[in-house]
């Protein structure tokens, strides 16, 4: 039946009133939700330079550069664990005692990445056993105390071979590394974990890895070398350091992080940029790629 104008008016006003009340309730619910505390978790970083000696200058310079990025981006120093033999900055062959440079600056003072680089494990403490203790959150030294709500970033820099990565006097096998990451997942030590590995044949360390929440980049595939960079132009302030100042993959992701807004750059975008610049080996993605759309800042800090 048709409703006349007089009868329609109270129905219309009632409808408007109901919609207004609904809108108020929805707004209130939204305000309460936005005011409620959310658990975003913390960010942790484990950085390892696995070599020793002036000839391996680049590894310790890479590690200190990675440390400084994490600190500059707001990860608390208490949440960063750094392993480095720490024998290069004060090596007699270093023309800049107590300093490390990760890129050349022929006519300028350069950027000293060693300044403020806080090393937690040095010398003969840089071992696979201590690295595994750090990842397991166990031991007398500084170790991961991350939870299932946290993000963890791991950066390892050194030599490698099929199925192994090197430490100053020992080596770690693929099975050991993947087992440690699986145990971390089972123990609820991360929500998401990102692992950047710089080593020859580094891809071999992640082959067959299927651990939820673990995403990795390797500097090379499982059958090729990765390469140093800033080798023939290793000059700072007019002095030639006569060594490679960095590794190509490491320099690529770190200089990319230095020059872009990591709150808007995703893991996938960084991978594509790093893959393009690292033109002497094949940078590859491994593991859980379901979150490559996340911003890099969720793993390296978002100051």
CSV table of N, CA and C in Angstrom, one decimal, residues 96-168:
chain,number,residue,atom,x,y,z
A,96,UNK,N,94.7,4.1,8.8
A,96,UNK,CA,93.8,4.9,9.7
A,96,UNK,C,93.6,4.2,11.0
A,97,UNK,N,94.5,4.1,11.9
A,97,UNK,CA,94.4,3.3,13.1
A,97,UNK,C,93.1,3.7,13.9
A,98,UNK,N,92.3,2.6,14.2
A,98,UNK,CA,91.1,2.9,15.0
A,98,UNK,C,89.9,3.3,14.2
A,99,UNK,N,90.0,3.2,12.8
A,99,UNK,CA,88.9,3.6,12.0
A,99,UNK,C,88.7,2.5,10.9
A,100,UNK,N,87.5,2.5,10.4
A,100,UNK,CA,87.1,1.6,9.3
A,100,UNK,C,86.2,2.4,8.4
A,101,UNK,N,86.4,2.2,7.1
A,101,UNK,CA,85.6,2.9,6.0
A,101,UNK,C,85.0,1.8,5.1
A,102,UNK,N,83.7,2.0,4.8
A,102,UNK,CA,83.0,1.1,4.0
A,102,UNK,C,82.8,1.6,2.5
A,103,UNK,N,83.3,2.8,2.3
A,103,UNK,CA,83.3,3.3,0.9
A,103,UNK,C,84.4,4.3,0.8
A,104,UNK,N,84.9,4.5,-0.4
A,104,UNK,CA,86.0,5.5,-0.6
A,104,UNK,C,85.6,6.9,-0.5
A,105,UNK,N,86.5,7.8,-0.3
A,105,UNK,CA,86.3,9.2,-0.3
A,105,UNK,C,87.7,9.8,-0.5
A,106,UNK,N,88.1,9.8,-1.8
A,106,UNK,CA,89.5,10.1,-2.2
A,106,UNK,C,90.0,11.5,-1.7
A,107,UNK,N,89.2,12.5,-1.7
A,107,UNK,CA,89.6,13.8,-1.3
A,107,UNK,C,89.0,14.3,0.1
A,108,UNK,N,88.2,13.4,0.7
A,108,UNK,CA,87.5,13.8,1.9
A,108,UNK,C,87.9,12.9,3.1
A,109,UNK,N,87.3,13.2,4.2
A,109,UNK,CA,87.7,12.4,5.4
A,109,UNK,C,87.0,11.1,5.5
A,110,UNK,N,86.0,10.8,4.7
A,110,UNK,CA,85.4,9.5,4.7
A,110,UNK,C,84.4,9.4,5.9
A,111,UNK,N,83.7,8.4,5.9
A,111,UNK,CA,82.7,8.1,7.0
A,111,UNK,C,83.3,6.9,7.8
A,112,UNK,N,83.7,7.1,9.0
A,112,UNK,CA,84.2,6.1,9.9
A,112,UNK,C,83.1,5.3,10.5
A,113,UNK,N,82.9,4.0,10.0
A,113,UNK,CA,81.8,3.2,10.5
A,113,UNK,C,82.2,2.5,11.8
A,114,UNK,N,83.5,2.6,12.2
A,114,UNK,CA,83.9,1.9,13.4
A,114,UNK,C,83.6,2.8,14.6
A,115,UNK,N,83.5,4.1,14.4
A,115,UNK,CA,83.1,4.9,15.5
A,115,UNK,C,81.7,4.6,16.0
A,116,UNK,N,81.6,4.3,17.3
A,116,UNK,CA,80.3,3.9,17.9
A,116,UNK,C,79.8,2.5,17.6
A,117,UNK,N,80.7,1.7,17.0
A,117,UNK,CA,80.3,0.3,16.7
A,117,UNK,C,80.6,-0.5,17.9
A,118,UNK,N,79.5,-0.9,18.6
A,118,UNK,CA,79.7,-1.7,19.9
A,118,UNK,C,79.7,-3.2,19.6
A,119,UNK,N,80.8,-3.8,19.8
A,119,UNK,CA,81.0,-5.2,19.6
A,119,UNK,C,80.8,-6.0,20.8
A,120,UNK,N,79.9,-7.0,20.8
A,120,UNK,CA,79.6,-7.8,21.9
A,120,UNK,C,80.4,-9.1,22.0
A,121,UNK,N,80.8,-9.7,20.9
A,121,UNK,CA,81.6,-10.9,20.9
A,121,UNK,C,82.8,-10.6,20.0
A,122,UNK,N,84.0,-10.7,20.5
A,122,UNK,CA,85.2,-10.4,19.7
A,122,UNK,C,86.3,-11.5,19.8
A,123,UNK,N,87.3,-11.4,19.0
A,123,UNK,CA,88.4,-12.3,19.0
A,123,UNK,C,87.9,-13.8,18.9
A,124,UNK,N,88.4,-14.6,19.9
A,124,UNK,CA,88.1,-16.1,19.8
A,124,UNK,C,86.6,-16.3,20.3
A,125,UNK,N,85.9,-15.3,20.6
A,125,UNK,CA,84.5,-15.5,21.0
A,125,UNK,C,83.6,-15.6,19.7
A,126,UNK,N,84.1,-15.3,18.6
A,126,UNK,CA,83.4,-15.3,17.3
A,126,UNK,C,83.4,-16.8,16.8
A,127,UNK,N,82.5,-17.6,17.3
A,127,UNK,CA,82.4,-19.0,16.9
A,127,UNK,C,81.0,-19.4,16.6
A,128,UNK,N,80.9,-20.5,15.8
A,128,UNK,CA,79.5,-21.1,15.6
A,128,UNK,C,78.8,-21.4,16.8
A,129,UNK,N,79.4,-21.9,17.9
A,129,UNK,CA,78.8,-22.2,19.1
A,129,UNK,C,78.1,-21.0,19.7
A,130,UNK,N,78.8,-19.9,19.8
A,130,UNK,CA,78.3,-18.7,20.4
A,130,UNK,C,77.2,-18.1,19.5
A,131,UNK,N,77.3,-18.2,18.2
A,131,UNK,CA,76.3,-17.7,17.3
A,131,UNK,C,75.0,-18.5,17.6
A,132,UNK,N,75.1,-19.8,17.7
A,132,UNK,CA,73.9,-20.6,18.0
A,132,UNK,C,73.3,-20.3,19.3
A,133,UNK,N,74.1,-20.0,20.3
A,133,UNK,CA,73.6,-19.6,21.6
A,133,UNK,C,72.8,-18.3,21.6
A,134,UNK,N,73.4,-17.4,20.8
A,134,UNK,CA,72.7,-16.1,20.6
A,134,UNK,C,71.3,-16.3,20.0
A,135,UNK,N,71.2,-17.1,18.9
A,135,UNK,CA,70.0,-17.4,18.3
A,135,UNK,C,69.0,-18.1,19.2
A,136,UNK,N,69.5,-19.0,20.0
A,136,UNK,CA,68.7,-19.8,20.9
A,136,UNK,C,68.3,-19.0,22.2
A,137,UNK,N,68.9,-17.8,22.4
A,137,UNK,CA,68.6,-17.0,23.5
A,137,UNK,C,69.1,-17.6,24.8
A,138,UNK,N,70.2,-18.3,24.7
A,138,UNK,CA,70.8,-19.0,25.9
A,138,UNK,C,72.3,-18.7,26.0
A,139,UNK,N,72.8,-18.6,27.2
A,139,UNK,CA,74.2,-18.4,27.4
A,139,UNK,C,74.5,-17.3,28.3
A,140,UNK,N,75.7,-17.1,28.7
A,140,UNK,CA,76.2,-16.1,29.6
A,140,UNK,C,76.3,-14.7,29.0
A,141,UNK,N,76.6,-14.6,27.7
A,141,UNK,CA,76.7,-13.3,27.1
A,141,UNK,C,75.4,-12.8,26.6
A,142,UNK,N,75.5,-11.7,25.8
A,142,UNK,CA,74.3,-11.0,25.3
A,142,UNK,C,73.7,-12.0,24.2
A,143,UNK,N,72.4,-12.3,24.4
A,143,UNK,CA,71.7,-13.2,23.5
A,143,UNK,C,70.3,-12.6,23.2
A,144,UNK,N,69.7,-13.2,22.2
A,144,UNK,CA,68.3,-12.7,21.8
A,144,UNK,C,67.4,-13.0,22.9
A,145,UNK,N,66.5,-12.0,23.2
A,145,UNK,CA,65.4,-12.2,24.2
A,145,UNK,C,64.1,-11.8,23.5
A,146,UNK,N,64.1,-12.1,22.2
A,146,UNK,CA,62.9,-11.8,21.4
A,146,UNK,C,61.7,-12.7,21.7
A,147,UNK,N,60.5,-12.2,21.3
A,147,UNK,CA,59.3,-13.0,21.6
A,147,UNK,C,58.6,-13.3,20.3
A,148,UNK,N,57.4,-13.9,20.4
A,148,UNK,CA,56.7,-14.3,19.2
A,148,UNK,C,56.0,-13.1,18.5
A,149,UNK,N,56.1,-11.9,19.2
A,149,UNK,CA,55.5,-10.7,18.6
A,149,UNK,C,56.6,-9.8,17.9
A,150,UNK,N,57.9,-10.3,18.0
A,150,UNK,CA,59.0,-9.4,17.6
A,150,UNK,C,59.5,-9.8,16.2
A,151,UNK,N,60.2,-8.8,15.6
A,151,UNK,CA,60.8,-9.0,14.3
A,151,UNK,C,62.3,-9.1,14.5
A,152,UNK,N,63.0,-10.0,13.8
A,152,UNK,CA,64.4,-10.3,14.0
A,152,UNK,C,65.1,-10.1,12.6
A,153,UNK,N,66.2,-9.4,12.6
A,153,UNK,CA,67.0,-9.2,11.4
A,153,UNK,C,68.4,-9.8,11.7
A,154,UNK,N,68.8,-10.7,10.8
A,154,UNK,CA,70.2,-11.3,10.9
A,154,UNK,C,71.0,-11.0,9.7
A,155,UNK,N,72.2,-10.5,9.9
A,155,UNK,CA,73.1,-10.2,8.8
A,155,UNK,C,74.4,-10.9,9.0
A,156,UNK,N,74.8,-11.8,8.2
A,156,UNK,CA,76.0,-12.5,8.3
A,156,UNK,C,76.9,-12.2,7.1
A,157,UNK,N,78.2,-11.9,7.4
A,157,UNK,CA,79.1,-11.5,6.3
A,157,UNK,C,80.4,-12.3,6.5
A,158,UNK,N,80.8,-13.0,5.5
A,158,UNK,CA,82.1,-13.7,5.5
A,158,UNK,C,82.3,-14.6,4.2
A,159,UNK,N,83.2,-15.5,4.3
A,159,UNK,CA,83.5,-16.4,3.2
A,159,UNK,C,82.5,-17.6,3.4
A,160,UNK,N,82.3,-18.3,2.3
A,160,UNK,CA,81.5,-19.5,2.3
A,160,UNK,C,81.9,-20.5,1.2
A,161,UNK,N,81.2,-21.6,1.2
A,161,UNK,CA,81.4,-22.6,0.2
A,161,UNK,C,80.1,-23.4,0.2
A,162,UNK,N,79.9,-24.3,-0.8
A,162,UNK,CA,78.6,-25.0,-0.8
A,162,UNK,C,78.2,-25.7,0.5
A,163,UNK,N,77.1,-25.2,1.1
A,163,UNK,CA,76.7,-25.8,2.4
A,163,UNK,C,77.3,-25.4,3.6
A,164,UNK,N,78.3,-24.4,3.6
A,164,UNK,CA,78.9,-23.9,4.8
A,164,UNK,C,79.2,-22.4,4.7
A,165,UNK,N,79.2,-21.8,5.9
A,165,UNK,CA,79.7,-20.4,6.1
A,165,UNK,C,80.8,-20.5,7.1
A,166,UNK,N,81.8,-19.5,6.9
A,166,UNK,CA,83.0,-19.6,7.7
A,166,UNK,C,83.0,-18.7,8.9
A,167,UNK,N,83.7,-19.1,10.0
A,167,UNK,CA,84.0,-18.2,11.1
A,167,UNK,C,85.5,-18.2,11.1
A,168,UNK,N,86.1,-17.4,12.0
A,168,UNK,CA,87.6,-17.2,12.0
A,168,UNK,C,88.4,-18.5,12.0
